[in-house]
């Protein structure tokens, strides 16, 4: 089996119906742009549902198993900028 590249950080953003309506879809687009131009090794993955709709929008960052709920875009970008 061959090896494949593993990013330093992976951001999973819920874009299910409630999260999308509350900013998840826009956050996905903003995070993709940030990852592309940040110079960091970040992968942004869109997921359909985390089953945490009461706290929408929801995202999680690995490593660290960090979860954000009812976030603003600046909160996510700030988290991605940390080392």
mmCIF file of N, CA and C in Angstrom:
data_model
loop_
_atom_site.group_PDB
_atom_site.id
_atom_site.type_symbol
_atom_site.label_atom_id
_atom_site.label_comp_id
_atom_site.label_asym_id
_atom_site.label_seq_id
_atom_site.Cartn_x
_atom_site.Cartn_y
_atom_site.Cartn_z
ATOM 1 N N UNK A 1 0.832 -1.176 0.000
ATOM 2 C CA UNK A 1 0.000 0.000 0.000
ATOM 3 C C UNK A 1 0.879 1.243 0.000
ATOM 4 N N UNK A 2 0.519 2.211 -0.812
ATOM 5 C CA UNK A 2 1.261 3.459 -0.869
ATOM 6 C C UNK A 2 0.776 4.454 0.177
ATOM 7 N N UNK A 3 1.629 5.399 0.469
ATOM 8 C CA UNK A 3 1.261 6.446 1.416
ATOM 9 C C UNK A 3 0.604 7.595 0.661
ATOM 10 N N UNK A 4 -0.203 8.346 1.359
ATOM 11 C CA UNK A 4 -0.813 9.533 0.767
ATOM 12 C C UNK A 4 -0.664 10.686 1.754
ATOM 13 N N UNK A 5 -0.698 11.918 1.260
ATOM 14 C CA UNK A 5 -0.483 13.064 2.141
ATOM 15 C C UNK A 5 -1.629 13.248 3.133
ATOM 16 N N UNK A 6 -1.273 13.566 4.361
ATOM 17 C CA UNK A 6 -2.244 13.832 5.418
ATOM 18 C C UNK A 6 -2.064 15.283 5.845
ATOM 19 N N UNK A 7 -3.122 16.090 5.822
ATOM 20 C CA UNK A 7 -2.988 17.498 6.173
ATOM 21 C C UNK A 7 -2.694 17.687 7.660
ATOM 22 N N UNK A 8 -2.096 18.837 7.976
ATOM 23 C CA UNK A 8 -1.831 19.162 9.383
ATOM 24 C C UNK A 8 -3.127 19.417 10.149
ATOM 25 N N UNK A 9 -4.084 20.054 9.480
ATOM 26 C CA UNK A 9 -5.384 20.356 10.088
ATOM 27 C C UNK A 9 -6.492 19.969 9.116
ATOM 28 N N UNK A 10 -7.586 19.479 9.680
ATOM 29 C CA UNK A 10 -8.758 19.176 8.877
ATOM 30 C C UNK A 10 -9.963 19.813 9.545
ATOM 31 N N UNK A 11 -10.666 20.645 8.800
ATOM 32 C CA UNK A 11 -11.867 21.306 9.290
ATOM 33 C C UNK A 11 -13.077 20.654 8.641
ATOM 34 N N UNK A 12 -13.961 20.110 9.452
ATOM 35 C CA UNK A 12 -15.195 19.499 8.973
ATOM 36 C C UNK A 12 -16.323 20.485 9.247
ATOM 37 N N UNK A 13 -17.006 20.925 8.207
ATOM 38 C CA UNK A 13 -18.078 21.903 8.354
ATOM 39 C C UNK A 13 -19.401 21.262 7.951
ATOM 40 N N UNK A 14 -20.355 21.311 8.864
ATOM 41 C CA UNK A 14 -21.677 20.776 8.562
ATOM 42 C C UNK A 14 -22.397 21.741 7.635
ATOM 43 N N UNK A 15 -22.923 21.203 6.540
ATOM 44 C CA UNK A 15 -23.721 21.995 5.608
ATOM 45 C C UNK A 15 -25.096 21.353 5.421
ATOM 46 N N UNK A 16 -25.523 20.615 6.453
ATOM 47 C CA UNK A 16 -26.876 20.060 6.436
ATOM 48 C C UNK A 16 -27.881 21.200 6.438
ATOM 49 N N UNK A 17 -29.161 20.907 6.323
ATOM 50 C CA UNK A 17 -30.169 21.942 6.096
ATOM 51 C C UNK A 17 -30.150 23.061 7.136
ATOM 52 N N UNK A 18 -30.165 22.737 8.414
ATOM 53 C CA UNK A 18 -30.213 23.789 9.437
ATOM 54 C C UNK A 18 -28.887 24.537 9.520
ATOM 55 N N UNK A 19 -27.766 23.829 9.464
ATOM 56 C CA UNK A 19 -26.456 24.490 9.512
ATOM 57 C C UNK A 19 -26.250 25.380 8.289
ATOM 58 N N UNK A 20 -26.677 24.907 7.122
ATOM 59 C CA UNK A 20 -26.528 25.703 5.898
ATOM 60 C C UNK A 20 -27.296 27.014 6.013
ATOM 61 N N UNK A 21 -28.514 26.949 6.544
ATOM 62 C CA UNK A 21 -29.342 28.149 6.691
ATOM 63 C C UNK A 21 -28.742 29.129 7.693
ATOM 64 N N UNK A 22 -27.999 28.612 8.662
ATOM 65 C CA UNK A 22 -27.431 29.465 9.710
ATOM 66 C C UNK A 22 -25.968 29.817 9.468
ATOM 67 N N UNK A 23 -25.496 29.632 8.253
ATOM 68 C CA UNK A 23 -24.161 30.090 7.904
ATOM 69 C C UNK A 23 -23.140 29.028 7.567
ATOM 70 N N UNK A 24 -23.487 27.770 7.679
ATOM 71 C CA UNK A 24 -22.543 26.691 7.397
ATOM 72 C C UNK A 24 -22.048 26.676 5.955
ATOM 73 N N UNK A 25 -22.944 26.935 5.028
ATOM 74 C CA UNK A 25 -22.579 26.927 3.612
ATOM 75 C C UNK A 25 -21.613 28.071 3.299
ATOM 76 N N UNK A 26 -21.891 29.256 3.833
ATOM 77 C CA UNK A 26 -20.996 30.402 3.627
ATOM 78 C C UNK A 26 -19.654 30.179 4.312
ATOM 79 N N UNK A 27 -19.685 29.552 5.499
ATOM 80 C CA UNK A 27 -18.442 29.280 6.205
ATOM 81 C C UNK A 27 -17.584 28.296 5.432
ATOM 82 N N UNK A 28 -18.207 27.316 4.810
ATOM 83 C CA UNK A 28 -17.466 26.357 3.997
ATOM 84 C C UNK A 28 -16.702 27.080 2.884
ATOM 85 N N UNK A 29 -17.377 27.973 2.194
ATOM 86 C CA UNK A 29 -16.742 28.724 1.109
ATOM 87 C C UNK A 29 -15.606 29.599 1.632
ATOM 88 N N UNK A 30 -15.840 30.285 2.759
ATOM 89 C CA UNK A 30 -14.812 31.156 3.338
ATOM 90 C C UNK A 30 -13.604 30.351 3.816
ATOM 91 N N UNK A 31 -13.855 29.205 4.430
ATOM 92 C CA UNK A 31 -12.766 28.361 4.924
ATOM 93 C C UNK A 31 -11.947 27.778 3.775
ATOM 94 N N UNK A 32 -12.606 27.416 2.691
ATOM 95 C CA UNK A 32 -11.887 26.913 1.509
ATOM 96 C C UNK A 32 -10.956 27.998 0.960
ATOM 97 N N UNK A 33 -11.456 29.229 0.886
ATOM 98 C CA UNK A 33 -10.618 30.344 0.416
ATOM 99 C C UNK A 33 -9.444 30.565 1.360
ATOM 100 N N UNK A 34 -9.721 30.556 2.666
ATOM 101 C CA UNK A 34 -8.655 30.754 3.647
ATOM 102 C C UNK A 34 -7.593 29.669 3.503
ATOM 103 N N UNK A 35 -8.021 28.421 3.413
ATOM 104 C CA UNK A 35 -7.079 27.301 3.308
ATOM 105 C C UNK A 35 -6.220 27.418 2.056
ATOM 106 N N UNK A 36 -6.812 27.869 0.979
ATOM 107 C CA UNK A 36 -6.094 27.981 -0.285
ATOM 108 C C UNK A 36 -4.983 29.024 -0.222
ATOM 109 N N UNK A 37 -5.234 30.135 0.449
ATOM 110 C CA UNK A 37 -4.280 31.245 0.450
ATOM 111 C C UNK A 37 -3.487 31.410 1.738
ATOM 112 N N UNK A 38 -3.724 30.576 2.737
ATOM 113 C CA UNK A 38 -3.079 30.750 4.043
ATOM 114 C C UNK A 38 -1.628 30.295 4.082
ATOM 115 N N UNK A 39 -1.252 29.407 3.173
ATOM 116 C CA UNK A 39 0.091 28.849 3.216
ATOM 117 C C UNK A 39 0.218 27.703 4.212
ATOM 118 N N UNK A 40 -0.874 27.370 4.882
ATOM 119 C CA UNK A 40 -0.878 26.248 5.826
ATOM 120 C C UNK A 40 -1.410 25.002 5.121
ATOM 121 N N UNK A 41 -1.167 23.863 5.745
ATOM 122 C CA UNK A 41 -1.648 22.596 5.211
ATOM 123 C C UNK A 41 -2.989 22.272 5.876
ATOM 124 N N UNK A 42 -4.062 22.852 5.314
ATOM 125 C CA UNK A 42 -5.409 22.705 5.871
ATOM 126 C C UNK A 42 -6.319 22.099 4.808
ATOM 127 N N UNK A 43 -7.090 21.104 5.217
ATOM 128 C CA UNK A 43 -8.110 20.535 4.334
ATOM 129 C C UNK A 43 -9.473 20.876 4.919
ATOM 130 N N UNK A 44 -10.381 21.333 4.082
ATOM 131 C CA UNK A 44 -11.735 21.681 4.504
ATOM 132 C C UNK A 44 -12.689 20.677 3.869
ATOM 133 N N UNK A 45 -13.464 20.019 4.716
ATOM 134 C CA UNK A 45 -14.373 18.975 4.252
ATOM 135 C C UNK A 45 -15.798 19.331 4.646
ATOM 136 N N UNK A 46 -16.662 19.232 3.681
ATOM 137 C CA UNK A 46 -18.076 19.509 3.866
ATOM 138 C C UNK A 46 -18.760 18.211 4.289
ATOM 139 N N UNK A 47 -19.516 18.262 5.382
ATOM 140 C CA UNK A 47 -20.262 17.089 5.827
ATOM 141 C C UNK A 47 -21.739 17.440 5.879
ATOM 142 N N UNK A 48 -22.583 16.457 5.749
ATOM 143 C CA UNK A 48 -24.021 16.704 5.641
ATOM 144 C C UNK A 48 -24.711 16.934 6.972
ATOM 145 N N UNK A 49 -24.422 16.167 7.996
ATOM 146 C CA UNK A 49 -25.132 16.359 9.259
ATOM 147 C C UNK A 49 -24.343 15.747 10.414
ATOM 148 N N UNK A 50 -24.263 16.503 11.494
ATOM 149 C CA UNK A 50 -23.605 16.003 12.707
ATOM 150 C C UNK A 50 -24.638 15.623 13.759
ATOM 151 N N UNK A 51 -25.913 15.815 13.438
ATOM 152 C CA UNK A 51 -27.027 15.545 14.348
ATOM 153 C C UNK A 51 -26.949 16.427 15.599
ATOM 154 N N UNK A 52 -26.476 17.652 15.417
ATOM 155 C CA UNK A 52 -26.407 18.637 16.495
ATOM 156 C C UNK A 52 -27.124 19.920 16.055
ATOM 157 N N UNK A 53 -28.286 19.746 15.461
ATOM 158 C CA UNK A 53 -29.027 20.842 14.834
ATOM 159 C C UNK A 53 -29.420 21.947 15.816
ATOM 160 N N UNK A 54 -29.581 21.624 17.087
ATOM 161 C CA UNK A 54 -29.943 22.640 18.076
ATOM 162 C C UNK A 54 -28.853 23.691 18.245
ATOM 163 N N UNK A 55 -27.624 23.368 17.835
ATOM 164 C CA UNK A 55 -26.490 24.281 18.005
ATOM 165 C C UNK A 55 -25.938 24.777 16.674
ATOM 166 N N UNK A 56 -26.734 24.679 15.622
ATOM 167 C CA UNK A 56 -26.275 25.034 14.272
ATOM 168 C C UNK A 56 -25.852 26.504 14.205
ATOM 169 N N UNK A 57 -24.846 26.790 13.390
ATOM 170 C CA UNK A 57 -24.010 25.890 12.614
ATOM 171 C C UNK A 57 -22.934 25.246 13.482
ATOM 172 N N UNK A 58 -22.474 24.083 13.062
ATOM 173 C CA UNK A 58 -21.501 23.294 13.815
ATOM 174 C C UNK A 58 -20.330 22.933 12.906
ATOM 175 N N UNK A 59 -19.117 22.975 13.478
ATOM 176 C CA UNK A 59 -17.940 22.489 12.755
ATOM 177 C C UNK A 59 -16.976 21.893 13.757
ATOM 178 N N UNK A 60 -16.031 21.109 13.262
ATOM 179 C CA UNK A 60 -15.034 20.491 14.125
ATOM 180 C C UNK A 60 -13.670 20.542 13.443
ATOM 181 N N UNK A 61 -12.641 20.711 14.255
ATOM 182 C CA UNK A 61 -11.272 20.803 13.755
ATOM 183 C C UNK A 61 -10.440 19.683 14.354
ATOM 184 N N UNK A 62 -9.716 19.002 13.487
ATOM 185 C CA UNK A 62 -8.786 17.957 13.923
ATOM 186 C C UNK A 62 -7.398 18.343 13.462
ATOM 187 N N UNK A 63 -6.335 18.046 14.154
ATOM 188 C CA UNK A 63 -6.350 17.315 15.420
ATOM 189 C C UNK A 63 -6.833 18.211 16.556
ATOM 190 N N UNK A 64 -7.117 17.597 17.646
ATOM 191 C CA UNK A 64 -7.557 18.317 18.823
ATOM 192 C C UNK A 64 -9.015 18.090 19.165
ATOM 193 N N UNK A 65 -9.777 17.570 18.196
ATOM 194 C CA UNK A 65 -11.196 17.304 18.426
ATOM 195 C C UNK A 65 -11.903 18.543 18.981
ATOM 196 N N UNK A 66 -11.678 19.695 18.338
ATOM 197 C CA UNK A 66 -12.265 20.962 18.768
ATOM 198 C C UNK A 66 -13.583 21.163 18.028
ATOM 199 N N UNK A 67 -14.639 21.389 18.771
ATOM 200 C CA UNK A 67 -15.964 21.614 18.193
ATOM 201 C C UNK A 67 -16.389 23.051 18.433
ATOM 202 N N UNK A 68 -16.973 23.667 17.410
ATOM 203 C CA UNK A 68 -17.543 25.003 17.544
ATOM 204 C C UNK A 68 -19.030 24.923 17.230
ATOM 205 N N UNK A 69 -19.815 25.634 18.016
ATOM 206 C CA UNK A 69 -21.257 25.694 17.769
ATOM 207 C C UNK A 69 -21.668 27.154 17.696
ATOM 208 N N UNK A 70 -22.685 27.432 16.927
ATOM 209 C CA UNK A 70 -23.219 28.783 16.780
ATOM 210 C C UNK A 70 -22.092 29.801 16.583
ATOM 211 N N UNK A 71 -21.163 29.457 15.723
ATOM 212 C CA UNK A 71 -19.958 30.244 15.515
ATOM 213 C C UNK A 71 -20.161 31.402 14.552
ATOM 214 N N UNK A 72 -19.214 32.324 14.600
ATOM 215 C CA UNK A 72 -19.112 33.376 13.588
ATOM 216 C C UNK A 72 -17.898 33.039 12.726
ATOM 217 N N UNK A 73 -17.869 33.561 11.519
ATOM 218 C CA UNK A 73 -16.759 33.274 10.606
ATOM 219 C C UNK A 73 -15.416 33.621 11.237
ATOM 220 N N UNK A 74 -15.350 34.740 11.953
ATOM 221 C CA UNK A 74 -14.085 35.159 12.566
ATOM 222 C C UNK A 74 -13.596 34.142 13.599
ATOM 223 N N UNK A 75 -14.508 33.452 14.275
ATOM 224 C CA UNK A 75 -14.110 32.432 15.261
ATOM 225 C C UNK A 75 -13.400 31.265 14.591
ATOM 226 N N UNK A 76 -13.914 30.841 13.453
ATOM 227 C CA UNK A 76 -13.329 29.707 12.738
ATOM 228 C C UNK A 76 -11.985 30.086 12.138
ATOM 229 N N UNK A 77 -11.907 31.249 11.514
ATOM 230 C CA UNK A 77 -10.648 31.701 10.908
ATOM 231 C C UNK A 77 -9.580 31.868 11.987
ATOM 232 N N UNK A 78 -9.960 32.420 13.122
ATOM 233 C CA UNK A 78 -9.011 32.585 14.239
ATOM 234 C C UNK A 78 -8.478 31.223 14.689
ATOM 235 N N UNK A 79 -9.344 30.243 14.778
ATOM 236 C CA UNK A 79 -8.949 28.895 15.175
ATOM 237 C C UNK A 79 -7.997 28.285 14.145
ATOM 238 N N UNK A 80 -8.261 28.498 12.877
ATOM 239 C CA UNK A 80 -7.383 27.964 11.830
ATOM 240 C C UNK A 80 -6.013 28.632 11.833
ATOM 241 N N UNK A 81 -5.947 29.868 12.270
ATOM 242 C CA UNK A 81 -4.676 30.601 12.291
ATOM 243 C C UNK A 81 -3.758 30.166 13.427
ATOM 244 N N UNK A 82 -4.319 29.563 14.462
ATOM 245 C CA UNK A 82 -3.512 29.113 15.595
ATOM 246 C C UNK A 82 -2.617 27.950 15.199
ATOM 247 N N UNK A 83 -1.471 27.878 15.836
ATOM 248 C CA UNK A 83 -0.534 26.769 15.567
ATOM 249 C C UNK A 83 -0.818 25.579 16.401
#
